[in-house]
XYZ file of C-alpha atoms in Angstrom:
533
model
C 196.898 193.998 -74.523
C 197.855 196.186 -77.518
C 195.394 199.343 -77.845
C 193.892 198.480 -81.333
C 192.519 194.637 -79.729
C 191.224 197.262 -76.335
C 189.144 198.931 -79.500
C 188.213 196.330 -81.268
C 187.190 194.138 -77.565
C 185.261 197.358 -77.076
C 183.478 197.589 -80.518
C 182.508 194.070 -79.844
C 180.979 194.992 -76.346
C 179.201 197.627 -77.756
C 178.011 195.951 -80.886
C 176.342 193.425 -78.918
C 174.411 196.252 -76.942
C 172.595 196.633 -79.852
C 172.788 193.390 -81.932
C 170.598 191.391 -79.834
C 167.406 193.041 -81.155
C 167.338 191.490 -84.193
C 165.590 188.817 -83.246
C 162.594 190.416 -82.183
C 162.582 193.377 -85.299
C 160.386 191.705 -87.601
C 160.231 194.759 -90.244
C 164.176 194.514 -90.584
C 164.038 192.533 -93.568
C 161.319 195.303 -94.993
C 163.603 198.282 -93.618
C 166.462 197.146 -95.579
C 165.000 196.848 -99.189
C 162.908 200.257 -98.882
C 166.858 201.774 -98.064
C 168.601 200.231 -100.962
C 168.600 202.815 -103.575
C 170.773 204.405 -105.620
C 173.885 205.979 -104.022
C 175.495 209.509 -105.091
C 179.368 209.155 -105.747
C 181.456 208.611 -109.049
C 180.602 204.658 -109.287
C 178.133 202.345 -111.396
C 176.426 202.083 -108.083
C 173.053 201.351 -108.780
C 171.952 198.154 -107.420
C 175.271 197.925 -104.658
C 172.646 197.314 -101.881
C 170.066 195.240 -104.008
C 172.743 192.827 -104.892
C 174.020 192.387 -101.819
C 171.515 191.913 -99.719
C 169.362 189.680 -102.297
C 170.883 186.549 -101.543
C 170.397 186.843 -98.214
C 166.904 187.599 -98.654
C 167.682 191.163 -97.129
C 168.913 189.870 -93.693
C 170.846 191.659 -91.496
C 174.486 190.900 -92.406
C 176.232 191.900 -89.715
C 176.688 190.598 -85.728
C 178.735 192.308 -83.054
C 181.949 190.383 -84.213
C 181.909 191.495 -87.796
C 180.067 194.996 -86.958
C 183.212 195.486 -84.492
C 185.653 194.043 -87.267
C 184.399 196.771 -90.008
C 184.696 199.734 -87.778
C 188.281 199.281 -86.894
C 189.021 198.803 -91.033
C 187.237 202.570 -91.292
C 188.677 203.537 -88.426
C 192.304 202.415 -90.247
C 191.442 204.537 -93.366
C 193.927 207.863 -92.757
C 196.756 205.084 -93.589
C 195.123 204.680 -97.310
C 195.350 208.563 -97.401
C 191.619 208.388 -96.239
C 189.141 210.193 -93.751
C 187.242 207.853 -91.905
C 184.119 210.420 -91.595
C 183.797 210.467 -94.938
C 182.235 206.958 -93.922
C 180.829 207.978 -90.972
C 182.959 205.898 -88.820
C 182.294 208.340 -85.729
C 178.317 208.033 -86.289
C 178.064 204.521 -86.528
C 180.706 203.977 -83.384
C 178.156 206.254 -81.563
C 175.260 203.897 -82.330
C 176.900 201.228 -80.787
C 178.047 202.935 -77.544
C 174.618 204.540 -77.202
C 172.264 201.333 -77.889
C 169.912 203.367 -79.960
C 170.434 202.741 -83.512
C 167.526 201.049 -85.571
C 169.453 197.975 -85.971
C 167.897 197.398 -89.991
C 169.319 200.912 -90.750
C 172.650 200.529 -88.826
C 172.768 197.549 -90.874
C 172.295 199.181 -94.190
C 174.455 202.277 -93.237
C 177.501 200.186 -92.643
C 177.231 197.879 -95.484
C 176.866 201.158 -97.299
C 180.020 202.413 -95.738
C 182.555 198.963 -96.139
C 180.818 199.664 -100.122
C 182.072 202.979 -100.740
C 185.482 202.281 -98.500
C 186.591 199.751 -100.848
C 185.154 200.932 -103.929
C 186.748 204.193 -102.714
C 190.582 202.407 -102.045
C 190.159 200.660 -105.463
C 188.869 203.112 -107.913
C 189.501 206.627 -106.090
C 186.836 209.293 -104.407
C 186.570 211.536 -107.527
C 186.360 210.424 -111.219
C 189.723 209.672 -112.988
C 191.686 213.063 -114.736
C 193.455 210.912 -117.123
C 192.806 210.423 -120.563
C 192.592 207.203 -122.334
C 191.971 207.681 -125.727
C 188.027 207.564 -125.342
C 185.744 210.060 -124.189
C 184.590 209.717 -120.726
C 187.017 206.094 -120.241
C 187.172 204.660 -116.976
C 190.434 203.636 -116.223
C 189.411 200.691 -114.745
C 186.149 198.923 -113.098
C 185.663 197.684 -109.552
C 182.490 196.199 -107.770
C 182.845 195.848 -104.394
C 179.298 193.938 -103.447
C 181.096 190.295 -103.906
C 184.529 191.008 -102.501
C 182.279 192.325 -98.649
C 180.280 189.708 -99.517
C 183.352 187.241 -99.675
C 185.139 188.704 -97.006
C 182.527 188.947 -94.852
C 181.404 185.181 -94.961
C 185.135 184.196 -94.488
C 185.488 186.507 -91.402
C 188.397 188.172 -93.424
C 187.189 191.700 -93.845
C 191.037 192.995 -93.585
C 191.759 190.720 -96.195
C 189.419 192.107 -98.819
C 190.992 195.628 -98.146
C 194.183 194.406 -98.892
C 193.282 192.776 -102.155
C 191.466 196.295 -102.798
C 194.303 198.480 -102.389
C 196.217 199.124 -105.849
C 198.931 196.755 -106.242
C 201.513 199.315 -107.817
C 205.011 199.333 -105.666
C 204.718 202.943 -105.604
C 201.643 202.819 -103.725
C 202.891 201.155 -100.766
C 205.659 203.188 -100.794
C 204.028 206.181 -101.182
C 201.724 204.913 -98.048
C 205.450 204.249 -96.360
C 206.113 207.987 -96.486
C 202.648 208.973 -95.674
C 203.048 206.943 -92.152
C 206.668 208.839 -92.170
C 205.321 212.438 -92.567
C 201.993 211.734 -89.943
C 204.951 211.306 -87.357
C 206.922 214.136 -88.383
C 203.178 216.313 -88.499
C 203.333 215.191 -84.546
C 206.495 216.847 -83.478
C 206.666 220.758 -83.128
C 208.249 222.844 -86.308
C 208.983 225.928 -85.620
C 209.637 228.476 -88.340
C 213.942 229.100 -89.805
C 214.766 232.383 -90.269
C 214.268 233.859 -93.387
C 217.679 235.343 -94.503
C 217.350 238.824 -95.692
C 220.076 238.108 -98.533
C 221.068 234.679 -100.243
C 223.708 232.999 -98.128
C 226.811 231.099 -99.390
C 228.933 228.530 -97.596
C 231.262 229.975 -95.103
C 228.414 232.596 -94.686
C 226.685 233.743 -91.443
C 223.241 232.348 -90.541
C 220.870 233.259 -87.874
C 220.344 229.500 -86.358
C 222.547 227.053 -87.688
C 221.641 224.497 -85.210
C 218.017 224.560 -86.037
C 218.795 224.505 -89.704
C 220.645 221.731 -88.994
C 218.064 219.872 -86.651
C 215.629 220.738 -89.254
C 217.804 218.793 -91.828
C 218.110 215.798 -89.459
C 214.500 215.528 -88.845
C 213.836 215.283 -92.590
C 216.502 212.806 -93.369
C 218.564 215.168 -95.575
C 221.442 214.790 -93.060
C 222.357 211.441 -91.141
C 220.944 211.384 -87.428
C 224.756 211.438 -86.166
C 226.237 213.729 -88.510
C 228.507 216.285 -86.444
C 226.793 219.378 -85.415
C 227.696 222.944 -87.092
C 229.646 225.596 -85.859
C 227.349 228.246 -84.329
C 226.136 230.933 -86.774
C 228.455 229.678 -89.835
C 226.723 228.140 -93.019
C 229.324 225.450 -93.503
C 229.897 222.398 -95.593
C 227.802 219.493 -93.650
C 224.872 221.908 -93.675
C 225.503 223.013 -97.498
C 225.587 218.998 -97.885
C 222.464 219.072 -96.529
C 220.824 222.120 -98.220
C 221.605 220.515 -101.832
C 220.009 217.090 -101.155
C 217.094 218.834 -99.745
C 216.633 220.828 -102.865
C 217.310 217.962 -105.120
C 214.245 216.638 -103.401
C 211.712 219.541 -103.643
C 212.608 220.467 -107.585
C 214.982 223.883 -106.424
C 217.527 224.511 -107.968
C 220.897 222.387 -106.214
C 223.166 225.357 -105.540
C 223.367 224.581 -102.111
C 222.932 228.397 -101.547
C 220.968 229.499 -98.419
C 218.494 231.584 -99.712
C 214.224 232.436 -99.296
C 213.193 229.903 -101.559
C 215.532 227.155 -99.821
C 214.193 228.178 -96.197
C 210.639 228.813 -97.117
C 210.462 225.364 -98.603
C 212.374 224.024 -94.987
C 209.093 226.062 -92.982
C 206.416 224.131 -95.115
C 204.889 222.558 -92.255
C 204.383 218.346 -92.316
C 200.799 218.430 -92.113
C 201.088 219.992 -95.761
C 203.729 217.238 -97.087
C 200.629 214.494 -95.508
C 197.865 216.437 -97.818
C 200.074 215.810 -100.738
C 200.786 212.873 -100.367
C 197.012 211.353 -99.494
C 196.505 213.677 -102.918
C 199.009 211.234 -104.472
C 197.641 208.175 -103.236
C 194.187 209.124 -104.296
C 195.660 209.592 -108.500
C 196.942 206.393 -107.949
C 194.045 204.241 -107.449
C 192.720 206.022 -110.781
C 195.724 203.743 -112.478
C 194.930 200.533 -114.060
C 196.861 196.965 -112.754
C 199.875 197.394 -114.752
C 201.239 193.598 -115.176
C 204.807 192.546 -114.620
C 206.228 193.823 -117.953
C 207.753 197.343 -118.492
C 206.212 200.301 -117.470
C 207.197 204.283 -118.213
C 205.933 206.701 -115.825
C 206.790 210.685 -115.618
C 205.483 212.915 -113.117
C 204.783 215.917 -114.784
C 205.509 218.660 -111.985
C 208.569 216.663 -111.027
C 209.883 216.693 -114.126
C 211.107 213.351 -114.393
C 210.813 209.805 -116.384
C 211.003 206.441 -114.853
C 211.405 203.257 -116.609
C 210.529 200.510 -114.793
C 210.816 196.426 -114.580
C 209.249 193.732 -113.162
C 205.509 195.648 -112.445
C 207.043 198.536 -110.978
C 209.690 197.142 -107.910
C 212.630 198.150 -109.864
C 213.740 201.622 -111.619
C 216.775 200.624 -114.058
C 216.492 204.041 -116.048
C 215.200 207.557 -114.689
C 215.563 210.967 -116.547
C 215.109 214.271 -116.264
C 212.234 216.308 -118.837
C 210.830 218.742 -120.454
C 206.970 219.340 -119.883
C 203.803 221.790 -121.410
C 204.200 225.106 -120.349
C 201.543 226.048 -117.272
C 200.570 229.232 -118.960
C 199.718 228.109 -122.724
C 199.843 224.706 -123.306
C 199.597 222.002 -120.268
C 200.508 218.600 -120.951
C 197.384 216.162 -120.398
C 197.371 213.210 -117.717
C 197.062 209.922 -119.942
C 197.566 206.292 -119.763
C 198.943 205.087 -123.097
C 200.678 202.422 -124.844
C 203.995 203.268 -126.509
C 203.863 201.137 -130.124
C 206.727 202.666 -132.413
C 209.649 204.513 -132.429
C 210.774 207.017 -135.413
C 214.421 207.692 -135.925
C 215.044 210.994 -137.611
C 211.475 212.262 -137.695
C 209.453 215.036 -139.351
C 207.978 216.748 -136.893
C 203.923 217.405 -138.246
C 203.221 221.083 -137.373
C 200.062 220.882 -134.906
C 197.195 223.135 -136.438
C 197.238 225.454 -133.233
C 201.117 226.365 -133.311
C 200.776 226.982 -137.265
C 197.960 229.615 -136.577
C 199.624 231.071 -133.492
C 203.066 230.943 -134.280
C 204.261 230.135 -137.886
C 201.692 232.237 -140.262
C 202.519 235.466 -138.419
C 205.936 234.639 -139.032
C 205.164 234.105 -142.507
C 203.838 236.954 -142.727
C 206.830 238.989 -141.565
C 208.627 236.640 -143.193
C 208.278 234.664 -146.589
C 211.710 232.777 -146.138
C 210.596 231.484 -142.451
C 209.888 227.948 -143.869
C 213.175 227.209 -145.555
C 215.293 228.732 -142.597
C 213.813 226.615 -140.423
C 213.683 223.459 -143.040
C 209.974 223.144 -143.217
C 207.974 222.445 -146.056
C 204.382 222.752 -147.060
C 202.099 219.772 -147.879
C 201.461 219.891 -150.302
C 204.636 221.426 -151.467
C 202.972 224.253 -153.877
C 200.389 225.452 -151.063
C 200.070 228.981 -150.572
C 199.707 230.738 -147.768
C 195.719 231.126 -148.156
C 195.725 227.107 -148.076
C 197.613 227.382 -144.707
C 194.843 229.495 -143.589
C 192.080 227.376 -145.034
C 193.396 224.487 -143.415
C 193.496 222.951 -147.156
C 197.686 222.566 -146.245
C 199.768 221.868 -143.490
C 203.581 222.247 -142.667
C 206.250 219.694 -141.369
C 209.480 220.307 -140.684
C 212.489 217.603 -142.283
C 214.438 215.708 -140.823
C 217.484 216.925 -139.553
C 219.975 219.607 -137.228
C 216.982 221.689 -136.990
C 214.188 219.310 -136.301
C 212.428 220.491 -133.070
C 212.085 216.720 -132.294
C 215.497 215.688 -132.199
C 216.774 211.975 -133.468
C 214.382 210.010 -132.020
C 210.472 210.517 -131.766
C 208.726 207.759 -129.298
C 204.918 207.136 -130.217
C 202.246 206.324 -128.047
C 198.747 206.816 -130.246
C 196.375 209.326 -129.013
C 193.895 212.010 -129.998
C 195.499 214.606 -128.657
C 198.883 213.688 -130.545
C 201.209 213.705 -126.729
C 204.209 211.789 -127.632
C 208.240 211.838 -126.146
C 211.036 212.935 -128.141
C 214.632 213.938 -128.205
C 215.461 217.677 -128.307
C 218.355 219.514 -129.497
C 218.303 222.246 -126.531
C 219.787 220.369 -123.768
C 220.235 223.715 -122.074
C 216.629 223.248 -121.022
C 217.457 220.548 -118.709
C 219.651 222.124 -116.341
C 216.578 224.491 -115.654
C 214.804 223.532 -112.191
C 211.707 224.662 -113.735
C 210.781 222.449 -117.053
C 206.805 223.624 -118.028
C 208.892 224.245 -121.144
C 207.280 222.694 -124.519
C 203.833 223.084 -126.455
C 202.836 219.579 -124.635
C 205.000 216.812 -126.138
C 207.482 215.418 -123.328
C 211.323 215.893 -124.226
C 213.394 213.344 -122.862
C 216.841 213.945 -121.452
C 218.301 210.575 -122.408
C 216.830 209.351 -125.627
C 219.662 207.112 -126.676
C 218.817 205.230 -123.161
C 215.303 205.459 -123.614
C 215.494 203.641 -127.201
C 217.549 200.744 -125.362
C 214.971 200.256 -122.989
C 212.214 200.232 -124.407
C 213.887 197.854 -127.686
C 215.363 195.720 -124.945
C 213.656 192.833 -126.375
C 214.829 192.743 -129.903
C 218.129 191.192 -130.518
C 218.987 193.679 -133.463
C 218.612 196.634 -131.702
C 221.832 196.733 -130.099
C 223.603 199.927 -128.281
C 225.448 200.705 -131.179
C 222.596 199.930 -133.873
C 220.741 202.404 -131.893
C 223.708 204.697 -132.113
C 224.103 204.313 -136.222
C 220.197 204.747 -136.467
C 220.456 208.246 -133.981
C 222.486 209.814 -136.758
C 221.328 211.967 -139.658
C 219.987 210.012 -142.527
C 215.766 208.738 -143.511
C 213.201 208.565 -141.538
C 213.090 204.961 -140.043
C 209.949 203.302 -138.753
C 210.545 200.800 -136.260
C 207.338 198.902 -134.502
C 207.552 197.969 -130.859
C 207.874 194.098 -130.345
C 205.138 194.676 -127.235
C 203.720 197.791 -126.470
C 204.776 199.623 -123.191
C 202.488 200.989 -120.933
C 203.275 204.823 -120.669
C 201.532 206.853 -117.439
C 201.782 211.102 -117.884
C 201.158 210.971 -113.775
C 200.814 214.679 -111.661
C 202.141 214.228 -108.270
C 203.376 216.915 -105.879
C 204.456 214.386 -103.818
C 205.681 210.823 -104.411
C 208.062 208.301 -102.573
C 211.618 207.930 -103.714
C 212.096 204.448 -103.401
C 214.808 205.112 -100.731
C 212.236 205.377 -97.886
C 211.761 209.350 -98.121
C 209.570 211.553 -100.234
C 209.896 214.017 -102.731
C 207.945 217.045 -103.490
C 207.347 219.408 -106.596
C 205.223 222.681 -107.063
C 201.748 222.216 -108.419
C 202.367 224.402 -111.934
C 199.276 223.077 -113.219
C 197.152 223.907 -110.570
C 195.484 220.629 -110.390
C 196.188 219.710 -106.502
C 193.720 222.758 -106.143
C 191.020 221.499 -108.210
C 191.119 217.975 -106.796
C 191.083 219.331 -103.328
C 187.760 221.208 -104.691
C 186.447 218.050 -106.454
C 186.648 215.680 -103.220
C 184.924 218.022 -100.795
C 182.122 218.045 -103.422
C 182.178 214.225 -102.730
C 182.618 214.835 -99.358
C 179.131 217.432 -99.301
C 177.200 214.805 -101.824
C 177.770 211.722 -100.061
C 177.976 211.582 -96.086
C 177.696 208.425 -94.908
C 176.512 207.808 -91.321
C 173.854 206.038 -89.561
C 170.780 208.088 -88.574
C 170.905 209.478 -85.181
C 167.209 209.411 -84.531
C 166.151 206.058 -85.880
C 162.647 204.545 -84.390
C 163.713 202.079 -81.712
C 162.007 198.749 -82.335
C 160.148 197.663 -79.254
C 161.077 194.103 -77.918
């Protein structure tokens, strides 16, 4: 017998323990409507436990079978990224061994925990970070009273976690890796040396065969690649050392050095935190249908066009992203609706007050060496100031937007655009612009997303691309565009990557779920009333 049907044979033992006493509680019915109230947590919850229990005319919902079904689904919830104590799985296991739980609050305490579970796996712990377009927007809705009501009756409670879990192809794969990296948390991983100077290939290392176990283990070498010389930094380990980088946003110089090797001694247990951090931003995403999708992970630096809901990646870019110190790019779920060949680029109010006018000031010929213009055109200075004028920049060599502008309406004014300092993109580090995303391959970008329209061929894209009016063109269907953060997402080759957190905001979502954690703790009560026979 497998070890997950000895738990769930022993939940069902122990359920019954307790189960039988329902026939002879007579205030159950009573116990259960004075407990459902208003829950704490980030949902329209109000009402969860009304409405479910209403129809039944507040009777106890659950028996030893189903009781014994729903603790094994908590019990299963580190493989959503989850903590099963944050539903009190250990408490309400306890109850059953021990026989002692008030059977109408056990009751009510786990249909209160299979609530917030898959509310939880649909929706997220914490409130959404993304922006929509509307203050305070939820990304999406979920009640989860009629799917436990639905799986319960049917006996399929594993099914209705399944149907909750976001149906994204990243998410399972990011899930794949999280599975990956628990293993890898399991096995010991001890510390490289850190060299004292950078080391080249054909250099000496300290412990070439643990650098090179090390690379093994993490699938930046093949399991049966041929072992290093001892204490030489040689080609198969360089080999090694650049995908690795490549994966954790260093820069590929295949060069040995403390950034490489202190990246190599981040322990596993770290990569797993990231990753459940991932999984949680991803249940804040709407169901994206089977149409085209653009997604770029801001501390990766990097664009991904996708097809067919999400299961394939025909275009991926490098890019450009809002600096960390001034000016942080926003998370937002958009719609792309228009391109603009040969733009003006519309000076935002904040860079004009920080930037231009005290170049103005030092310089009155600032505007035409950098071909911008005033509208209107006779505005003075003093109207810049009043806000009564504004500058744009023309079209053209010089045009901080490039060729190609890609719109996706919004109050903060985010969109994607061309640049004409590719230099930028053979940085590793990319928290570059004042917020708009520069794309790396425009040209490709354009093809995608006009795919659909006959007359916007390759080279009609090309003739449009060079210098010459403004041109308008309106999407045929707009494109769902996700600004995702993610320190950690799959690769879609069964591995992971990883990125810094510029923005801070793995920090402050770590904050924000232990304040769920502290405002919500689920468990049955430990010193119910018995209810005599």
């Amino acid at each position: 017998m497998k070890s997950s049907q000895k738990i769930a044979t022993a939940l069902v033992l122990c359920a019954a323990a307790l189960f039988p006493r329902f026939s002879f509680a007579q205030s159950i019915p009573a116990a259960i409507h004075a407990q459902a109230a208003p829950l704490p947590g980030p949902y329209d919850e109000r009402g969860w436990l009304d409405r479910f229990y209403a129809p039944r005319k507040y009777a106890p919902a659950w028996n030893p079978q189903t009781a014994a079904a729903a603790l094994w689904v908590l019990r299963q919830a580190p493989v959503q990224g989850l903590d099963p104590q944050d539903y009190g799985a250990d408490d309400l296991q306890q109850q059953l061994r021990s026989g002692h739980a008030d059977p109408a609050r056990f009751d009510v305490a786990l249909t209160t925990a299979m609530l917030h579970y898959l509310a939880d796996l649909r929706v997220g712990r914490v409130r959404s970070e993304y922006h929509t377009g509307k203050s305070d927007a939820r990304l999406k809705r979920y009640d989860p009273v009629e799917r436990l009501r639905t799986g319960l009756a049917a006996g399929k409670l594993r099914d209705a976690v399944q149907a909750a879990e976001p149906q994204l192809p990243l998410y399972a794969q990011v899930k794949a890796a999280l599975a990956h990296y628990r293993e890898l948390a399991q096995q010991p991983y001890p510390a490289l040396p850190v060299p004292q100077a950078k080391v080249k290939p054909g250099g000496a290392y300290a412990d070439t065969q643990a650098l090179f176990e090390r690379l093994v283990l993490l699938g930046d070498l093949p399991a049966d690649a041929v072992r290093p010389a001892e204490g030489i930094y040689g080609d198969k380990l360089e080999e090694g050392v650049r995908h690795f980088q490549a994966r954790h946003g260093l820069e590929e110089d295949g060069v040995l050095g403390r950034g490489t090797v202190n990246a190599l001694n981040v322990p596993p247990a770290q990569r797993v935190r990231q990753l459940e951090l991932t999984l949680e931003r991803l249940r804040w995403l709407p169901d994206f249908g089977p149409g085209p999708l653009i997604v770029v992970d801001l501390p990766a630096y990097r664009l991904w066009a996708l097809q067919n809901g999400g299961t394939e990646a025909p275009l991926e870019m490098r890019v450009v992203v809002g600096s960390a110190v001034r000016t942080e790019t926003p998370l937002f779920v958009g719609q792309m609706r228009y391109l603009e060949f040969n733009p003006y680029w519309n000076v935002p109010r904040s860079i004009l007050e920080k930037e231009i006018l005290p170049k103005l000031a030092r310089n009155r010929a600032y505007l035409k060496q950098h071909d911008m213009e005033t509208v209107p055109p006779d505005a003075s200075v003093a109207d810049l100031k009043a806000g009564r004028a504004r500058v744009r920049q023309r079209p053209g060599a010089k045009n901080s937007l490039g060729p190609i502008k890609f719109a996706m309406p919004n109050p903060m004014d985010i969109y994607l655009h061309s640049t004409s300092a590719r230099e930028l993109f053979e940085r590793s580090r990319r928290d570059l612009s004042h917020g708009c995303i520069r794309v790396e391959h425009p040209a490709a970008l354009a093809q995608y997303v006009l795919g659909g329209q006959r007359q916007w061929t390759a080279d009609a894209i090309q003739e449009a691309l060079q210098p010459g009016p403004t041109k308008h063109v309106d999407l045929a269907r707009s494109i769902p565009v996700v600004l995702f953060y993610a320190t950690a997402i799959a690769d879609g080759e069964g591995g992971a990557r990883f990125a810094a957190d510029i923005y801070g905001r793995d920090v402050k979502l770590e904050q924000e779920l232990a304040a769920r954690r502290q405002s919500s703790n689920i468990s049955a009560p430990t010193s119910a009333p018995r209810h005599p026979r």
